[in-house]
Amino acid sequence: MKFWKKLFPNHRPAHPYCSALIAAAGSSRRMEGENKLLLPLGGKPVIVHTLEAMDASPSIREIILAVREEDLLRFAELCKTYEIKKPVKVIVGGKTRTESVLRAAAEANENADLLAVQDGARPFVTPELIERVIEAARVNFAAAPAIPVKDTIKVAENGVVRETPDRSTLYAVQTPQVFDAQLLRAALQSAVDADAELTDDCSAVERMGKEIYLTEGSEENIKLTTPMDLFFARAILERREVQGSL
């Protein structure tokens, strides 16, 4: 029996306490030097869209926002300006995403059953998607939204193709990624101690031998990384506005 099956109970409460950890301390290197989370999108900063989705999710009880030290006051003011109703802690993130999420996890309520890790730069996440992933994690300890990969993927070394994976088995994983609170804290600490280079939080949990369960993601749940992504973001926003007016 794997160690995590011994550590964590089989039964989870029907309505678990879930804390949202928002990773917002990145450098925005590929956004031409601008802090992408503060860029305007539909009349409000990108990060506000993300915060409002978490605020509207019934299962989220509190929000911990990990940001760069120089942005601490600015983000705290945004939470007040846009009247985020749920308790919010704005903390200084770490040098890496993993360190930032670990710091946020340490600030979560000690009674939290689940931790939902969200990219600050995914402004189109919806409360419905958040709830779907939380429910999957309530049952399975670790869950993430994902969509099937459309393109053919090649594995290459030095520009030479070495392998073509079966596309039917490939998924693009999104956030929020939701985990048992104890499991995530242990996984993140282990990753930091091992100086492991990770691109998401599922990878930290996978290192511990825990299976991740995928739920239905959304093609609109994009992550803003480059200036081109802002073009797509505005198109998504316009589409939502049209649908809302019908």
XYZ file of N, CA and C in Angstrom:
738
model
N 0.841 -1.194 0.000
C 0.000 0.000 0.000
C 0.882 1.253 0.000
N 0.570 2.205 -0.900
C 1.362 3.417 -0.978
C 1.150 4.268 0.272
N 2.193 5.058 0.603
C 2.177 5.768 1.873
C 0.997 6.717 1.998
N 0.581 7.342 0.876
C -0.487 8.325 0.972
C -1.820 7.679 1.317
N -1.991 6.396 0.961
C -3.225 5.703 1.325
C -3.279 5.459 2.836
N -2.118 5.349 3.462
C -2.060 5.162 4.902
C -2.297 6.479 5.641
N -1.820 7.572 5.037
C -1.870 8.854 5.716
C -3.233 9.514 5.678
N -3.959 9.346 4.580
C -5.168 10.115 4.388
C -6.405 9.235 4.449
N -7.452 9.691 5.110
C -8.668 8.886 5.272
C -9.399 8.698 3.955
N -10.182 7.605 3.872
C -10.949 7.338 2.665
C -12.156 8.265 2.558
N -12.654 8.731 3.682
C -13.859 9.556 3.675
C -13.501 11.031 3.791
N -14.141 11.841 2.953
C -13.966 13.283 3.029
C -15.323 13.891 3.330
N -15.354 15.023 4.015
C -16.644 15.653 4.304
C -17.373 16.043 3.021
N -18.700 16.022 3.071
C -19.501 16.350 1.886
C -19.264 17.782 1.428
N -18.970 18.656 2.379
C -18.709 20.061 2.047
C -17.370 20.467 2.667
N -16.274 20.076 2.053
C -14.961 20.335 2.645
C -14.603 21.817 2.643
N -13.783 22.192 3.597
C -13.231 23.549 3.648
C -12.137 23.626 2.597
N -12.324 24.516 1.614
C -11.343 24.633 0.523
C -10.774 26.043 0.475
N -9.460 26.140 0.523
C -8.761 27.420 0.409
C -8.196 27.557 -0.996
N -8.355 28.722 -1.588
C -7.799 28.989 -2.918
C -6.427 29.632 -2.777
N -5.445 29.061 -3.440
C -4.090 29.615 -3.469
C -3.837 30.128 -4.879
N -3.668 31.431 -5.016
C -3.486 32.013 -6.339
C -2.026 32.391 -6.539
N -1.396 31.768 -7.541
C 0.000 32.043 -7.867
C 0.062 33.288 -8.746
N 0.610 34.377 -8.200
C 0.632 35.655 -8.919
C 1.957 36.382 -8.739
N 3.032 35.617 -8.536
C 4.333 36.230 -8.263
C 5.309 36.076 -9.423
N 4.806 35.680 -10.589
C 5.690 35.476 -11.738
C 6.272 36.765 -12.277
N 7.289 36.625 -13.125
C 7.995 37.789 -13.654
C 7.396 38.342 -14.934
N 6.476 37.610 -15.570
C 5.854 38.037 -16.833
C 6.901 38.319 -17.909
N 7.955 37.507 -17.961
C 9.046 37.749 -18.910
C 8.572 37.780 -20.355
N 7.627 36.906 -20.690
C 7.196 36.811 -22.082
C 6.076 37.790 -22.436
N 5.753 38.679 -21.502
C 4.747 39.703 -21.769
C 5.424 41.054 -21.997
N 6.627 41.008 -22.524
C 7.385 42.209 -22.905
C 7.578 43.153 -21.729
N 7.826 42.565 -20.551
C 8.195 43.368 -19.394
C 7.055 43.894 -18.557
N 5.812 43.775 -19.037
C 4.677 44.277 -18.268
C 4.148 43.193 -17.335
N 3.650 43.617 -16.172
C 3.024 42.670 -15.262
C 1.664 42.304 -15.853
N 1.576 41.100 -16.413
C 0.367 40.705 -17.139
C -0.873 40.695 -16.264
N -0.702 40.498 -14.965
C -1.851 40.420 -14.079
C -2.500 41.776 -13.834
N -1.761 42.842 -14.142
C -2.289 44.188 -13.947
C -2.732 44.834 -15.251
N -2.586 44.119 -16.362
C -3.018 44.652 -17.651
C -4.543 44.725 -17.701
N -5.092 45.738 -18.369
C -6.552 45.864 -18.429
C -7.175 44.823 -19.347
N -8.292 44.274 -18.907
C -9.039 43.307 -19.700
C -10.511 43.512 -19.383
N -11.239 44.060 -20.349
C -12.652 44.323 -20.120
C -12.909 45.335 -19.020
N -12.029 46.313 -18.893
C -12.249 47.388 -17.936
C -11.729 47.129 -16.540
N -11.072 45.975 -16.328
C -10.509 45.698 -14.997
C -9.235 44.879 -15.174
N -8.321 44.915 -14.207
C -7.081 44.151 -14.322
C -7.341 42.653 -14.454
N -6.441 41.975 -15.139
C -6.564 40.533 -15.355
C -6.791 39.789 -14.043
N -6.009 40.106 -13.016
C -6.096 39.371 -11.755
C -7.466 39.500 -11.108
N -8.165 40.591 -11.359
C -9.485 40.791 -10.757
C -10.488 39.775 -11.308
N -10.386 39.461 -12.592
C -11.268 38.440 -13.169
C -11.074 37.109 -12.439
N -9.815 36.761 -12.189
C -9.501 35.509 -11.492
C -10.035 35.535 -10.066
N -9.818 36.634 -9.378
C -10.292 36.774 -8.000
C -11.815 36.691 -7.923
N -12.495 37.309 -8.857
C -13.959 37.316 -8.828
C -14.529 35.920 -9.065
N -13.869 35.132 -9.914
C -14.329 33.755 -10.138
C -14.190 32.936 -8.857
N -13.061 33.086 -8.163
C -12.864 32.375 -6.906
C -13.857 32.864 -5.850
N -14.111 34.151 -5.836
C -15.030 34.730 -4.868
C -16.452 34.214 -5.078
N -16.797 33.903 -6.335
C -18.150 33.450 -6.667
C -18.329 31.944 -6.525
N -17.236 31.221 -6.299
C -17.326 29.768 -6.175
C -17.810 29.399 -4.775
N -18.931 28.696 -4.647
C -19.502 28.400 -3.329
C -18.573 27.623 -2.402
N -17.716 26.770 -2.949
C -16.882 25.907 -2.104
C -15.602 26.573 -1.617
N -15.230 27.685 -2.226
C -14.025 28.399 -1.799
C -14.347 29.215 -0.560
N -13.580 29.010 0.499
C -13.859 29.688 1.770
C -12.930 30.883 2.022
N -11.741 30.851 1.446
C -10.785 31.944 1.627
C -9.838 31.955 0.433
N -9.143 33.066 0.265
C -8.227 33.230 -0.860
C -6.878 33.692 -0.335
N -5.817 33.018 -0.734
C -4.457 33.448 -0.413
C -3.777 33.786 -1.728
N -3.312 35.006 -1.841
C -2.748 35.527 -3.083
C -1.255 35.749 -2.895
N -0.427 34.987 -3.616
C 1.034 35.110 -3.512
C 1.542 35.987 -4.636
N 2.148 37.142 -4.294
C 2.565 38.129 -5.288
C 4.025 38.536 -5.061
N 4.550 39.314 -6.005
C 5.891 39.870 -5.831
C 5.850 40.932 -4.733
N 6.950 41.080 -4.022
C 6.972 42.011 -2.892
C 6.593 43.426 -3.309
N 7.058 43.863 -4.478
C 6.776 45.229 -4.925
C 5.309 45.435 -5.300
N 4.557 44.333 -5.464
C 3.148 44.439 -5.843
C 2.200 44.219 -4.674
N 2.742 44.019 -3.486
C 1.937 43.638 -2.328
C 0.800 44.633 -2.072
N 1.119 45.889 -1.972
C 0.117 46.908 -1.664
C -0.883 47.055 -2.800
N -0.387 47.015 -4.025
C -1.265 47.191 -5.190
C -2.335 46.101 -5.245
N -1.956 44.866 -5.021
C -2.918 43.771 -5.089
C -3.894 43.828 -3.917
N -3.404 44.212 -2.752
C -4.289 44.346 -1.594
C -5.344 45.421 -1.861
N -4.939 46.505 -2.491
C -5.878 47.581 -2.812
C -6.908 47.131 -3.841
N -6.486 46.312 -4.801
C -7.419 45.813 -5.812
C -8.521 44.963 -5.178
N -8.150 44.164 -4.185
C -9.150 43.334 -3.501
C -10.207 44.199 -2.831
N -9.784 45.345 -2.289
C -10.730 46.253 -1.649
C -11.544 47.010 -2.693
N -10.874 47.495 -3.726
C -11.544 48.291 -4.752
C -12.658 47.510 -5.432
N -12.387 46.245 -5.719
C -13.372 45.421 -6.430
C -14.206 44.567 -5.480
N -14.121 44.875 -4.191
C -14.998 44.314 -3.161
C -15.056 42.784 -3.183
N -13.878 42.171 -3.119
C -13.826 40.718 -2.962
C -14.355 40.389 -1.578
N -15.400 39.589 -1.532
C -16.127 39.395 -0.275
C -15.490 38.362 0.656
N -14.868 37.361 0.107
C -14.288 36.316 0.945
C -12.979 36.798 1.560
N -12.584 36.219 2.704
C -11.317 36.625 3.324
C -10.154 36.436 2.354
N -9.301 37.443 2.268
C -8.145 37.398 1.368
C -6.882 37.728 2.151
N -5.857 36.905 1.959
C -4.524 37.219 2.471
C -3.623 37.451 1.263
N -2.919 38.564 1.256
C -1.957 38.843 0.185
C -0.571 38.693 0.785
N 0.197 37.751 0.261
C 1.511 37.443 0.830
C 2.585 37.562 -0.236
N 3.816 37.624 0.201
C 4.956 37.673 -0.720
C 5.288 36.253 -1.170
N 5.335 36.052 -2.484
C 5.655 34.745 -3.029
C 7.139 34.441 -2.964
N 7.516 33.288 -3.485
C 8.915 32.874 -3.469
C 9.605 33.095 -4.801
N 10.810 32.563 -4.918
C 11.592 32.726 -6.144
C 11.053 31.868 -7.284
N 10.387 30.778 -6.943
C 9.815 29.889 -7.936
C 8.326 29.724 -7.672
N 7.625 29.188 -8.660
C 6.191 28.942 -8.472
C 5.968 27.990 -7.301
N 6.772 26.934 -7.234
C 6.607 25.953 -6.175
C 6.764 26.590 -4.803
N 7.766 27.457 -4.650
C 7.971 28.138 -3.376
C 6.800 29.067 -3.059
N 6.286 29.735 -4.074
C 5.148 30.641 -3.860
C 3.920 29.890 -3.378
N 3.629 28.763 -4.024
C 2.450 27.988 -3.640
C 2.637 27.377 -2.253
N 3.856 26.958 -1.940
C 4.122 26.416 -0.607
C 3.906 27.482 0.457
N 4.367 28.705 0.194
C 4.143 29.787 1.153
C 2.658 30.068 1.325
N 1.920 30.043 0.222
C 0.477 30.277 0.296
C -0.205 29.156 1.066
N 0.233 27.908 0.841
C -0.344 26.762 1.544
C -0.126 26.876 3.046
N 1.018 27.424 3.431
C 1.323 27.585 4.855
C 0.416 28.622 5.519
N -0.145 29.532 4.714
C -1.013 30.585 5.246
C -2.481 30.182 5.255
N -2.795 29.032 4.647
C -4.192 28.595 4.591
C -4.692 28.217 5.981
N -5.982 28.306 6.162
C -6.609 27.950 7.434
C -6.215 26.532 7.833
N -5.894 26.337 9.091
C -5.447 25.015 9.556
C -6.540 23.959 9.421
N -7.787 24.394 9.281
C -8.892 23.460 9.116
C -9.192 23.133 7.650
N -8.411 23.671 6.736
C -8.666 23.435 5.314
C -8.492 21.959 4.980
N -9.494 21.386 4.328
C -9.421 20.003 3.865
C -8.752 19.933 2.496
N -9.057 20.929 1.649
C -8.557 20.958 0.284
C -7.894 22.299 -0.008
N -6.921 22.260 -0.913
C -6.262 23.469 -1.393
C -6.408 23.503 -2.910
N -6.948 24.612 -3.420
C -7.152 24.780 -4.860
C -6.126 25.782 -5.385
N -5.195 25.316 -6.202
C -4.124 26.177 -6.711
C -4.526 26.706 -8.081
N -4.562 28.026 -8.204
C -5.010 28.673 -9.429
C -3.949 29.618 -9.974
N -3.739 29.573 -11.289
C -2.876 30.554 -11.944
C -3.579 31.905 -11.926
N -2.884 32.927 -11.464
C -3.474 34.261 -11.501
C -3.790 34.708 -12.913
N -3.050 34.195 -13.881
C -3.196 34.613 -15.277
C -4.180 33.754 -16.060
N -5.100 33.089 -15.368
C -6.208 32.388 -16.054
C -7.511 33.102 -15.679
N -7.800 34.222 -16.342
C -8.941 35.054 -15.929
C -10.308 34.511 -16.325
N -10.359 33.467 -17.160
C -11.654 32.981 -17.631
C -12.106 31.692 -16.960
N -11.452 31.324 -15.873
C -11.944 30.197 -15.092
C -13.331 30.559 -14.562
N -14.208 29.579 -14.483
C -15.572 29.845 -14.031
C -15.857 29.140 -12.709
N -16.819 29.638 -11.942
C -17.195 28.944 -10.706
C -17.629 27.506 -10.965
N -18.292 27.256 -12.103
C -18.739 25.909 -12.425
C -17.560 24.959 -12.588
N -16.519 25.406 -13.278
C -15.326 24.582 -13.465
C -14.635 24.352 -12.122
N -14.530 25.405 -11.329
C -13.896 25.289 -10.009
C -14.613 24.246 -9.162
N -15.927 24.316 -9.145
C -16.709 23.376 -8.344
C -16.528 21.937 -8.824
N -16.430 21.770 -10.131
C -16.260 20.431 -10.700
C -14.945 19.801 -10.243
N -13.894 20.584 -10.236
C -12.591 20.058 -9.834
C -12.549 19.802 -8.329
N -13.154 20.682 -7.556
C -13.184 20.494 -6.102
C -13.903 19.192 -5.750
N -15.001 18.923 -6.412
C -15.740 17.696 -6.131
C -14.905 16.463 -6.481
N -14.183 16.521 -7.596
C -13.326 15.387 -7.975
C -12.221 15.179 -6.951
N -11.662 16.274 -6.433
C -10.601 16.164 -5.429
C -11.152 15.689 -4.093
N -12.378 16.057 -3.786
C -12.999 15.595 -2.543
C -13.046 14.071 -2.505
N -13.275 13.479 -3.653
C -13.387 12.022 -3.734
C -12.030 11.353 -3.930
N -11.168 11.991 -4.727
C -9.938 11.327 -5.182
C -8.635 11.919 -4.647
N -8.710 12.960 -3.795
C -7.524 13.583 -3.175
C -6.745 14.531 -4.093
N -6.772 14.300 -5.412
C -6.000 15.151 -6.318
C -6.693 15.183 -7.674
N -7.007 16.399 -8.156
C -7.719 16.519 -9.426
C -7.333 17.810 -10.137
N -7.479 17.793 -11.460
C -7.163 18.971 -12.267
C -8.024 18.960 -13.523
N -8.376 20.148 -14.031
C -9.116 20.208 -15.287
C -8.154 20.069 -16.464
N -8.638 19.491 -17.551
C -7.769 19.291 -18.713
C -8.616 19.210 -19.970
N -7.993 19.512 -21.097
C -8.650 19.366 -22.399
C -7.754 18.531 -23.303
N -8.345 17.739 -24.212
C -7.537 16.924 -25.118
C -6.653 17.794 -26.013
N -5.455 17.330 -26.273
C -4.544 18.031 -27.178
C -5.018 17.838 -28.612
N -5.075 18.914 -29.384
C -5.547 18.844 -30.770
C -4.415 18.573 -31.759
N -3.249 19.163 -31.492
C -2.127 19.031 -32.419
C -1.393 17.711 -32.218
N -0.705 17.274 -33.266
C 0.206 16.144 -33.127
C 1.455 16.631 -32.398
N 1.884 15.895 -31.385
C 3.026 16.289 -30.566
C 4.238 15.434 -30.936
N 5.382 16.080 -31.050
C 6.632 15.384 -31.320
C 7.584 15.545 -30.141
N 8.264 14.470 -29.790
C 9.345 14.530 -28.817
C 10.639 14.590 -29.614
N 11.440 15.636 -29.383
C 12.639 15.841 -30.192
C 13.848 16.159 -29.327
N 15.023 15.835 -29.834
C 16.298 16.186 -29.221
C 17.175 16.821 -30.283
N 17.678 18.022 -29.986
C 18.538 18.753 -30.915
C 17.893 18.896 -32.289
N 16.583 19.131 -32.277
C 15.875 19.365 -33.523
C 15.500 18.106 -34.286
N 15.782 16.937 -33.735
C 15.491 15.673 -34.417
C 14.366 14.945 -33.679
N 13.335 14.549 -34.410
C 12.197 13.859 -33.809
C 12.605 12.476 -33.326
N 12.295 12.188 -32.069
C 12.604 10.884 -31.484
C 11.357 10.037 -31.262
N 10.207 10.712 -31.104
C 9.000 9.964 -30.784
C 7.774 10.796 -31.112
N 6.689 10.124 -31.504
C 5.397 10.763 -31.717
C 4.377 10.079 -30.809
N 4.081 10.679 -29.649
C 3.141 10.050 -28.713
C 1.741 9.945 -29.313
N 1.000 8.980 -28.835
C -0.384 8.804 -29.254
C -1.200 10.000 -28.770
N -1.719 10.773 -29.704
C -2.420 12.000 -29.342
C -3.644 11.739 -28.466
N -4.247 10.584 -28.588
C -5.459 10.285 -27.814
C -5.182 10.181 -26.318
N -3.911 10.076 -25.940
C -3.553 9.971 -24.523
C -3.019 11.288 -23.957
N -2.994 12.341 -24.758
C -2.389 13.605 -24.347
C -3.444 14.645 -23.978
N -3.198 15.341 -22.876
C -4.118 16.364 -22.393
C -3.334 17.607 -21.971
N -3.912 18.773 -22.215
C -3.358 20.029 -21.724
C -4.013 20.319 -20.379
N -3.213 20.359 -19.332
C -3.745 20.512 -17.976
C -3.846 21.994 -17.614
N -4.934 22.350 -16.951
C -5.212 23.726 -16.576
C -5.227 23.862 -15.050
N -5.708 24.981 -14.571
C -5.967 25.181 -13.148
C -7.392 25.674 -12.996
N -7.999 25.504 -11.802
C -7.370 25.137 -10.539
C -7.037 23.650 -10.448
N -5.916 23.369 -9.807
C -5.537 22.009 -9.454
C -5.794 21.881 -7.962
N -6.611 20.894 -7.595
C -7.112 20.810 -6.218
C -6.612 19.538 -5.559
N -6.153 19.675 -4.314
C -5.521 18.552 -3.608
C -5.943 18.503 -2.147
N -5.835 17.307 -1.569
C -5.891 17.185 -0.125
C -4.815 18.104 0.454
N -5.170 18.875 1.461
C -4.254 19.892 1.987
C -2.945 19.300 2.501
N -3.023 18.212 3.274
C -1.803 17.599 3.795
C -0.928 17.060 2.670
N -1.575 16.450 1.708
C -0.844 15.878 0.583
C -0.085 16.950 -0.185
N -0.742 18.070 -0.488
C -0.082 19.117 -1.267
C 1.078 19.733 -0.494
N 0.865 20.020 0.784
C 1.950 20.618 1.568
C 3.172 19.700 1.599
N 2.949 18.413 1.803
C 4.059 17.460 1.839
C 4.752 17.374 0.491
N 3.962 17.382 -0.583
C 4.526 17.265 -1.930
C 5.345 18.496 -2.303
N 4.830 19.670 -1.973
C 5.553 20.904 -2.290
C 6.846 21.008 -1.490
N 6.786 20.663 -0.203
C 7.995 20.723 0.628
C 9.049 19.758 0.105
N 8.621 18.567 -0.292
C 9.549 17.587 -0.850
C 10.191 18.108 -2.127
N 9.389 18.751 -2.970
C 9.915 19.283 -4.227
C 10.921 20.403 -3.988
N 10.609 21.283 -3.026
C 11.536 22.377 -2.700
C 12.829 21.821 -2.118
N 12.730 20.854 -1.215
C 13.920 20.261 -0.599
C 14.807 19.579 -1.632
N 14.170 18.995 -2.668
C 14.919 18.284 -3.700
C 15.346 19.205 -4.841
N 14.957 20.502 -4.733
C 15.265 21.475 -5.792
C 14.745 20.978 -7.144
N 13.556 20.367 -7.105
C 12.951 19.827 -8.324
C 12.363 20.952 -9.165
N 12.599 20.899 -10.455
C 12.060 21.892 -11.380
C 10.695 21.410 -11.864
N 9.656 22.125 -11.465
C 8.293 21.725 -11.787
C 7.580 22.845 -12.533
N 6.645 22.472 -13.397
C 5.866 23.473 -14.121
C 4.442 23.592 -13.599
N 4.012 22.637 -12.791
C 2.704 22.750 -12.160
C 2.697 21.972 -10.853
N 1.592 22.071 -10.128
C 1.518 21.461 -8.807
C 1.179 19.980 -8.874
N 0.530 19.559 -9.942
C 0.299 18.127 -10.138
C 1.632 17.378 -10.163
N 2.635 17.981 -10.763
C 3.946 17.328 -10.860
C 4.531 17.063 -9.487
N 4.312 18.004 -8.554
C 4.815 17.807 -7.193
C 4.135 16.612 -6.541
N 2.830 16.491 -6.748
C 2.078 15.385 -6.151
C 2.416 14.065 -6.839
N 2.641 14.109 -8.150
C 3.025 12.901 -8.885
C 4.346 12.340 -8.359
N 5.253 13.226 -7.924
C 6.531 12.785 -7.371
C 6.321 11.929 -6.117
N 5.190 12.133 -5.441
C 4.907 11.400 -4.210
C 4.205 10.075 -4.488
N 3.972 9.782 -5.767
C 3.328 8.525 -6.119
C 1.813 8.563 -6.107
N 1.231 9.775 -6.080
C -0.224 9.897 -6.040
C -0.782 10.109 -7.442
N -1.866 9.408 -7.760
C -2.521 9.579 -9.044
C -3.313 10.884 -9.077
N -3.330 11.526 -10.252
C -4.097 12.744 -10.468
C -5.301 12.394 -11.328
N -6.474 12.819 -10.918
C -7.687 12.568 -11.694
C -8.046 13.816 -12.500
N -8.279 13.625 -13.788
C -8.593 14.745 -14.667
C -10.101 14.919 -14.806
N -10.518 16.182 -14.786
C -11.912 16.527 -15.028
C -11.979 17.383 -16.292
N -13.188 17.618 -16.757
C -13.369 18.391 -17.991
C -12.936 19.840 -17.794
N -11.991 20.282 -18.618
C -11.563 21.666 -18.590
C -12.374 22.498 -19.565
N -11.836 23.642 -19.943
C -12.523 24.539 -20.871
C -11.516 25.166 -21.826
N -11.870 25.229 -23.094
C -10.984 25.866 -24.063
C -10.839 27.358 -23.792
N -11.787 27.932 -23.078
C -11.692 29.352 -22.735
C -10.778 29.598 -21.545
N -10.460 28.568 -20.806
C -9.651 28.714 -19.591
C -8.171 28.812 -19.945
N -7.840 29.809 -20.750
C -6.463 29.972 -21.233
C -5.607 30.702 -20.206
N -4.307 30.479 -20.311
C -3.352 31.196 -19.472
C -2.695 32.287 -20.303
N -2.700 33.503 -19.792
C -2.099 34.626 -20.506
C -0.589 34.616 -20.274
N 0.145 34.390 -21.350
C 1.601 34.284 -21.249
C 2.307 35.277 -22.164
N 1.813 35.450 -23.393
C 2.438 36.333 -24.380
C 1.423 37.384 -24.834
N 1.891 38.443 -25.508
C 0.963 39.462 -26.017
C -0.124 38.886 -26.920
N 0.164 37.833 -27.663
C -0.842 37.222 -28.524
C -2.003 36.658 -27.700
N -1.704 36.184 -26.497
C -2.759 35.643 -25.649
C -3.784 36.713 -25.278
N -3.340 37.968 -25.191
C -4.268 39.058 -24.891
C -5.273 39.248 -26.014
N -4.840 39.012 -27.249
C -5.737 39.091 -28.397
C -6.850 38.058 -28.256
N -6.466 36.826 -27.915
C -7.456 35.773 -27.733
C -8.354 36.062 -26.523
N -7.766 36.631 -25.477
C -8.531 36.937 -24.277
C -9.634 37.945 -24.571
N -9.316 38.962 -25.345
C -10.324 39.969 -25.678
C -11.429 39.365 -26.532
N -11.058 38.425 -27.401
C -12.060 37.754 -28.234
C -12.996 36.906 -27.365
N -12.437 36.219 -26.370
C -13.252 35.415 -25.459
C -14.201 36.313 -24.676
N -13.678 37.446 -24.216
C -14.499 38.370 -23.440
C -15.648 38.914 -24.284
N -15.365 39.269 -25.524
C -16.420 39.779 -26.419
C -17.481 38.708 -26.682
N -17.024 37.475 -26.850
C -17.960 36.377 -27.079
C -18.880 36.186 -25.881
N -18.298 36.243 -24.675
C -19.112 36.087 -23.458
C -20.119 37.211 -23.327
N -19.706 38.425 -23.679
C -20.612 39.571 -23.587
C -21.765 39.415 -24.553
N -21.503 38.902 -25.757
C -22.554 38.687 -26.747
C -23.516 37.613 -26.262
N -22.945 36.522 -25.738
C -23.793 35.425 -25.231
C -24.655 35.903 -24.066
N -24.073 36.769 -23.218
C -24.821 37.266 -22.073
C -25.953 38.192 -22.445
N -25.860 38.811 -23.623
C -26.888 39.759 -24.061
C -28.016 39.096 -24.827
N -27.808 37.801 -25.190
C -28.832 37.096 -25.971
C -30.007 36.644 -25.089
